[in-house]
Amino acid sequence: MMENVQHTWKQTTAELYKAVLIFTLAGVAVSVFAFILSITATVDVVAALNSGDRLIGRGYGVWNILSVVATVAVLYGFIRGLGRFAHEVKPADAPLIANIRTATLLMLVAAVVACLPVIGFAGGILNVIGWIMLLIAYSNLKNSATFPVQARAGARRLFIAMVLDVVGWCLGWIPFVGPVVKLILALAAFWLVISGWKAIAQSEAPGVGWE
């Protein structure tokens, strides 16, 4: 019985870790390509102005659509995994996993809404609500007596990563040094997210070898 529980736990947490890894790396790729496309767009603008042509978007809109589709696909898999994960933790922790699932779903909806005209601002509001829900859930999980010890350490890293994200966002508005500080904190948060979910994936199932 315990072997089945451990196998199911390892399988589910490994799937969650892979989804997070793909999503996080995809985010880095999007940032890199966005930077390259911004340079390309600048060159196109200069060339168009010099030739007298009208400015027409070339590829950036398509790339935005593809990045949103990829984000939705990965997050959908992550959300499904969290649904299973909520049934594998102790009853006291199940609502916290459910909150992470709900918060991720809100962020998924926010990514889609943000692309819509007129109501795009609503995406930002949904994103903030999701962020707060995640912060509270990770804060509680890192202190949960019924969550596996190594998984608690992972939740602690995820909590710190979210704090670094908001600190980086705030400091990013400071002229000159702000963007540099934001980048450093973003890299730290990136490592914490990856290592945090990896710690959860490597932990023992509740009641197996840690109580």
Short mmCIF file of C-alpha atoms in Angstrom, two decimals:
data_model
loop_
_atom_site.label_atom_id
_atom_site.label_comp_id
_atom_site.label_asym_id
_atom_site.label_seq_id
_atom_site.Cartn_x
_atom_site.Cartn_y
_atom_site.Cartn_z
CA MET A 1 0.00 0.00 0.00
CA MET A 2 2.75 2.42 1.00
CA GLU A 3 4.66 1.60 -2.18
CA ASN A 4 1.65 2.56 -4.27
CA VAL A 5 1.26 5.81 -2.35
CA GLN A 6 4.93 6.64 -2.83
CA HIS A 7 4.81 5.77 -6.55
CA THR A 8 1.74 7.95 -7.14
CA TRP A 9 3.28 10.83 -5.15
CA LYS A 10 6.54 10.64 -7.11
CA GLN A 11 4.73 10.46 -10.43
CA THR A 12 2.48 13.46 -9.72
CA THR A 13 5.21 15.67 -8.22
CA ALA A 14 7.56 14.82 -11.11
CA GLU A 15 4.89 15.92 -13.60
CA LEU A 16 4.38 19.17 -11.68
CA TYR A 17 8.13 19.81 -11.60
CA LYS A 18 8.45 19.22 -15.36
CA ALA A 19 5.54 21.58 -16.06
CA VAL A 20 7.10 24.30 -13.91
CA LEU A 21 10.50 23.75 -15.54
CA ILE A 22 9.04 24.06 -19.05
CA PHE A 23 6.95 27.10 -18.11
CA THR A 24 9.86 28.87 -16.41
CA LEU A 25 12.33 28.17 -19.21
CA ALA A 26 9.69 29.23 -21.74
CA GLY A 27 9.37 32.52 -19.87
CA VAL A 28 13.10 33.09 -20.23
CA ALA A 29 12.91 32.21 -23.94
CA VAL A 30 10.02 34.63 -24.44
CA SER A 31 12.01 37.43 -22.78
CA VAL A 32 15.03 36.74 -24.99
CA PHE A 33 12.99 36.59 -28.19
CA ALA A 34 11.02 39.68 -27.19
CA PHE A 35 14.31 41.54 -26.80
CA ILE A 36 15.49 40.32 -30.23
CA LEU A 37 12.15 41.23 -31.81
CA SER A 38 12.24 44.69 -30.24
CA ILE A 39 15.61 45.30 -31.92
CA THR A 40 14.26 43.93 -35.21
CA ALA A 41 11.19 46.15 -34.90
CA THR A 42 13.39 49.19 -34.36
CA VAL A 43 15.38 48.37 -37.49
CA ASP A 44 12.11 47.90 -39.42
CA VAL A 45 10.81 51.26 -38.23
CA VAL A 46 14.00 53.06 -39.31
CA ALA A 47 13.96 51.28 -42.67
CA ALA A 48 10.29 52.08 -43.20
CA LEU A 49 10.79 55.73 -42.34
CA ASN A 50 13.74 55.96 -44.71
CA SER A 51 11.79 54.33 -47.54
CA GLY A 52 8.51 56.10 -46.84
CA ASP A 53 6.63 52.80 -46.37
CA ARG A 54 3.76 52.46 -43.95
CA LEU A 55 4.58 50.63 -40.74
CA ILE A 56 3.09 47.15 -40.61
CA GLY A 57 3.61 44.71 -37.71
CA ARG A 58 5.84 41.86 -38.79
CA GLY A 59 5.72 38.75 -36.67
CA TYR A 60 5.49 40.24 -33.21
CA GLY A 61 1.72 39.74 -33.00
CA VAL A 62 2.11 36.14 -34.14
CA TRP A 63 4.83 35.55 -31.55
CA ASN A 64 2.59 36.98 -28.82
CA ILE A 65 -0.20 34.61 -29.82
CA LEU A 66 2.13 31.60 -29.88
CA SER A 67 3.59 32.46 -26.47
CA VAL A 68 0.09 32.77 -24.97
CA VAL A 69 -0.96 29.44 -26.49
CA ALA A 70 2.16 27.75 -25.09
CA THR A 71 1.56 29.31 -21.67
CA VAL A 72 -2.05 28.13 -21.63
CA ALA A 73 -1.06 24.58 -22.65
CA VAL A 74 1.63 24.21 -19.96
CA LEU A 75 -0.47 25.79 -17.22
CA TYR A 76 -3.40 23.55 -18.13
CA GLY A 77 -1.22 20.49 -17.53
CA PHE A 78 0.04 22.00 -14.28
CA ILE A 79 -3.52 22.69 -13.10
CA ARG A 80 -4.58 19.11 -13.83
CA GLY A 81 -1.58 17.83 -11.90
CA LEU A 82 -2.45 20.02 -8.92
CA GLY A 83 -5.95 18.55 -8.95
CA ARG A 84 -4.46 15.08 -8.41
CA PHE A 85 -1.89 16.38 -5.95
CA ALA A 86 -4.63 17.78 -3.70
CA HIS A 87 -5.88 14.21 -3.14
CA GLU A 88 -2.41 12.89 -2.29
CA VAL A 89 -1.49 15.28 0.53
CA LYS A 90 -2.87 15.17 4.06
CA PRO A 91 -6.41 16.60 4.50
CA ALA A 92 -5.03 19.66 6.30
CA ASP A 93 -2.90 20.57 3.27
CA ALA A 94 -5.47 19.76 0.56
CA PRO A 95 -7.14 23.23 0.70
CA LEU A 96 -3.73 24.89 0.27
CA ILE A 97 -2.98 22.85 -2.86
CA ALA A 98 -6.48 23.66 -4.08
CA ASN A 99 -5.73 27.37 -3.57
CA ILE A 100 -2.53 27.03 -5.61
CA ARG A 101 -4.61 25.39 -8.33
CA THR A 102 -7.21 28.17 -8.23
CA ALA A 103 -4.52 30.87 -8.25
CA THR A 104 -2.82 29.26 -11.26
CA LEU A 105 -6.19 29.08 -13.03
CA LEU A 106 -6.73 32.78 -12.34
CA MET A 107 -3.32 33.56 -13.83
CA LEU A 108 -4.19 31.45 -16.85
CA VAL A 109 -7.37 33.44 -17.36
CA ALA A 110 -5.41 36.65 -16.72
CA ALA A 111 -2.95 35.79 -19.52
CA VAL A 112 -5.85 35.45 -21.95
CA VAL A 113 -7.81 38.49 -20.73
CA ALA A 114 -4.70 40.70 -20.87
CA CYS A 115 -4.62 40.20 -24.65
CA LEU A 116 -8.18 41.49 -25.11
CA PRO A 117 -8.87 45.13 -25.95
CA VAL A 118 -10.73 47.39 -23.51
CA ILE A 119 -10.86 44.81 -20.67
CA GLY A 120 -7.16 43.93 -20.78
CA PHE A 121 -6.59 45.73 -17.45
CA ALA A 122 -8.76 43.07 -15.78
CA GLY A 123 -5.98 40.59 -16.51
CA GLY A 124 -3.66 42.55 -14.24
CA ILE A 125 -6.22 42.50 -11.43
CA LEU A 126 -6.70 38.73 -11.74
CA ASN A 127 -2.93 38.27 -11.77
CA VAL A 128 -2.54 40.20 -8.50
CA ILE A 129 -5.30 38.15 -6.86
CA GLY A 130 -3.61 34.94 -8.00
CA TRP A 131 -0.25 36.16 -6.70
CA ILE A 132 -1.71 36.88 -3.25
CA MET A 133 -3.35 33.46 -3.12
CA LEU A 134 -0.07 31.76 -4.05
CA LEU A 135 1.86 33.74 -1.45
CA ILE A 136 -0.56 32.74 1.32
CA ALA A 137 -0.64 29.09 0.22
CA TYR A 138 3.15 28.73 0.08
CA SER A 139 3.49 30.55 3.40
CA ASN A 140 1.15 28.05 5.06
CA LEU A 141 2.70 25.02 3.38
CA LYS A 142 6.22 25.93 4.50
CA ASN A 143 5.00 25.85 8.09
CA SER A 144 2.66 22.85 7.78
CA ALA A 145 3.37 20.00 10.19
CA THR A 146 1.60 17.53 7.87
CA PHE A 147 3.51 18.45 4.70
CA PRO A 148 6.68 16.33 4.13
CA VAL A 149 9.86 17.93 5.49
CA GLN A 150 11.66 18.24 2.15
CA ALA A 151 8.49 19.48 0.51
CA ARG A 152 8.23 22.15 3.21
CA ALA A 153 11.72 23.30 2.30
CA GLY A 154 10.57 23.53 -1.32
CA ALA A 155 7.51 25.57 -0.34
CA ARG A 156 9.79 27.91 1.61
CA ARG A 157 11.86 28.55 -1.53
CA LEU A 158 8.71 29.18 -3.55
CA PHE A 159 7.52 31.67 -0.93
CA ILE A 160 10.85 33.52 -1.03
CA ALA A 161 10.76 33.53 -4.85
CA MET A 162 7.38 35.27 -4.85
CA VAL A 163 8.61 37.87 -2.37
CA LEU A 164 11.67 38.53 -4.55
CA ASP A 165 9.39 38.95 -7.57
CA VAL A 166 7.36 41.73 -5.98
CA VAL A 167 10.47 43.40 -4.51
CA GLY A 168 12.10 43.29 -7.94
CA TRP A 169 8.99 44.76 -9.55
CA CYS A 170 8.97 47.64 -7.06
CA LEU A 171 12.70 48.36 -7.31
CA GLY A 172 12.55 48.06 -11.09
CA TRP A 173 10.99 51.53 -11.26
CA ILE A 174 14.16 53.13 -9.87
CA PRO A 175 16.03 54.85 -12.73
CA PHE A 176 19.29 53.28 -13.97
CA VAL A 177 19.95 50.80 -11.12
CA GLY A 178 16.37 49.52 -10.87
CA PRO A 179 16.38 47.30 -13.97
CA VAL A 180 19.71 45.76 -12.94
CA VAL A 181 18.46 44.95 -9.44
CA LYS A 182 15.22 43.60 -10.90
CA LEU A 183 17.16 41.29 -13.22
CA ILE A 184 19.31 39.96 -10.38
CA LEU A 185 16.26 39.28 -8.20
CA ALA A 186 14.44 37.69 -11.14
CA LEU A 187 17.36 35.29 -11.69
CA ALA A 188 17.37 34.43 -7.98
CA ALA A 189 13.59 33.86 -8.07
CA PHE A 190 14.01 31.69 -11.18
CA TRP A 191 16.46 29.41 -9.37
CA LEU A 192 14.27 29.28 -6.25
CA VAL A 193 11.17 28.27 -8.22
CA ILE A 194 13.02 25.47 -10.04
CA SER A 195 14.78 24.20 -6.92
CA GLY A 196 11.62 24.57 -4.83
CA TRP A 197 9.50 22.33 -7.01
CA LYS A 198 12.42 19.95 -7.44
CA ALA A 199 12.59 19.59 -3.64
CA ILE A 200 8.86 18.80 -3.57
CA ALA A 201 9.33 16.25 -6.35
CA GLN A 202 12.18 14.57 -4.45
CA SER A 203 10.32 14.45 -1.12
CA GLU A 204 8.71 11.37 0.39
CA ALA A 205 4.96 10.97 0.32
CA PRO A 206 3.11 11.99 3.51
CA GLY A 207 3.46 9.21 6.06
CA VAL A 208 6.31 7.49 4.19
CA GLY A 209 9.65 7.65 5.97
CA TRP A 210 9.34 11.11 7.49
CA GLU A 211 6.84 10.91 10.34
#
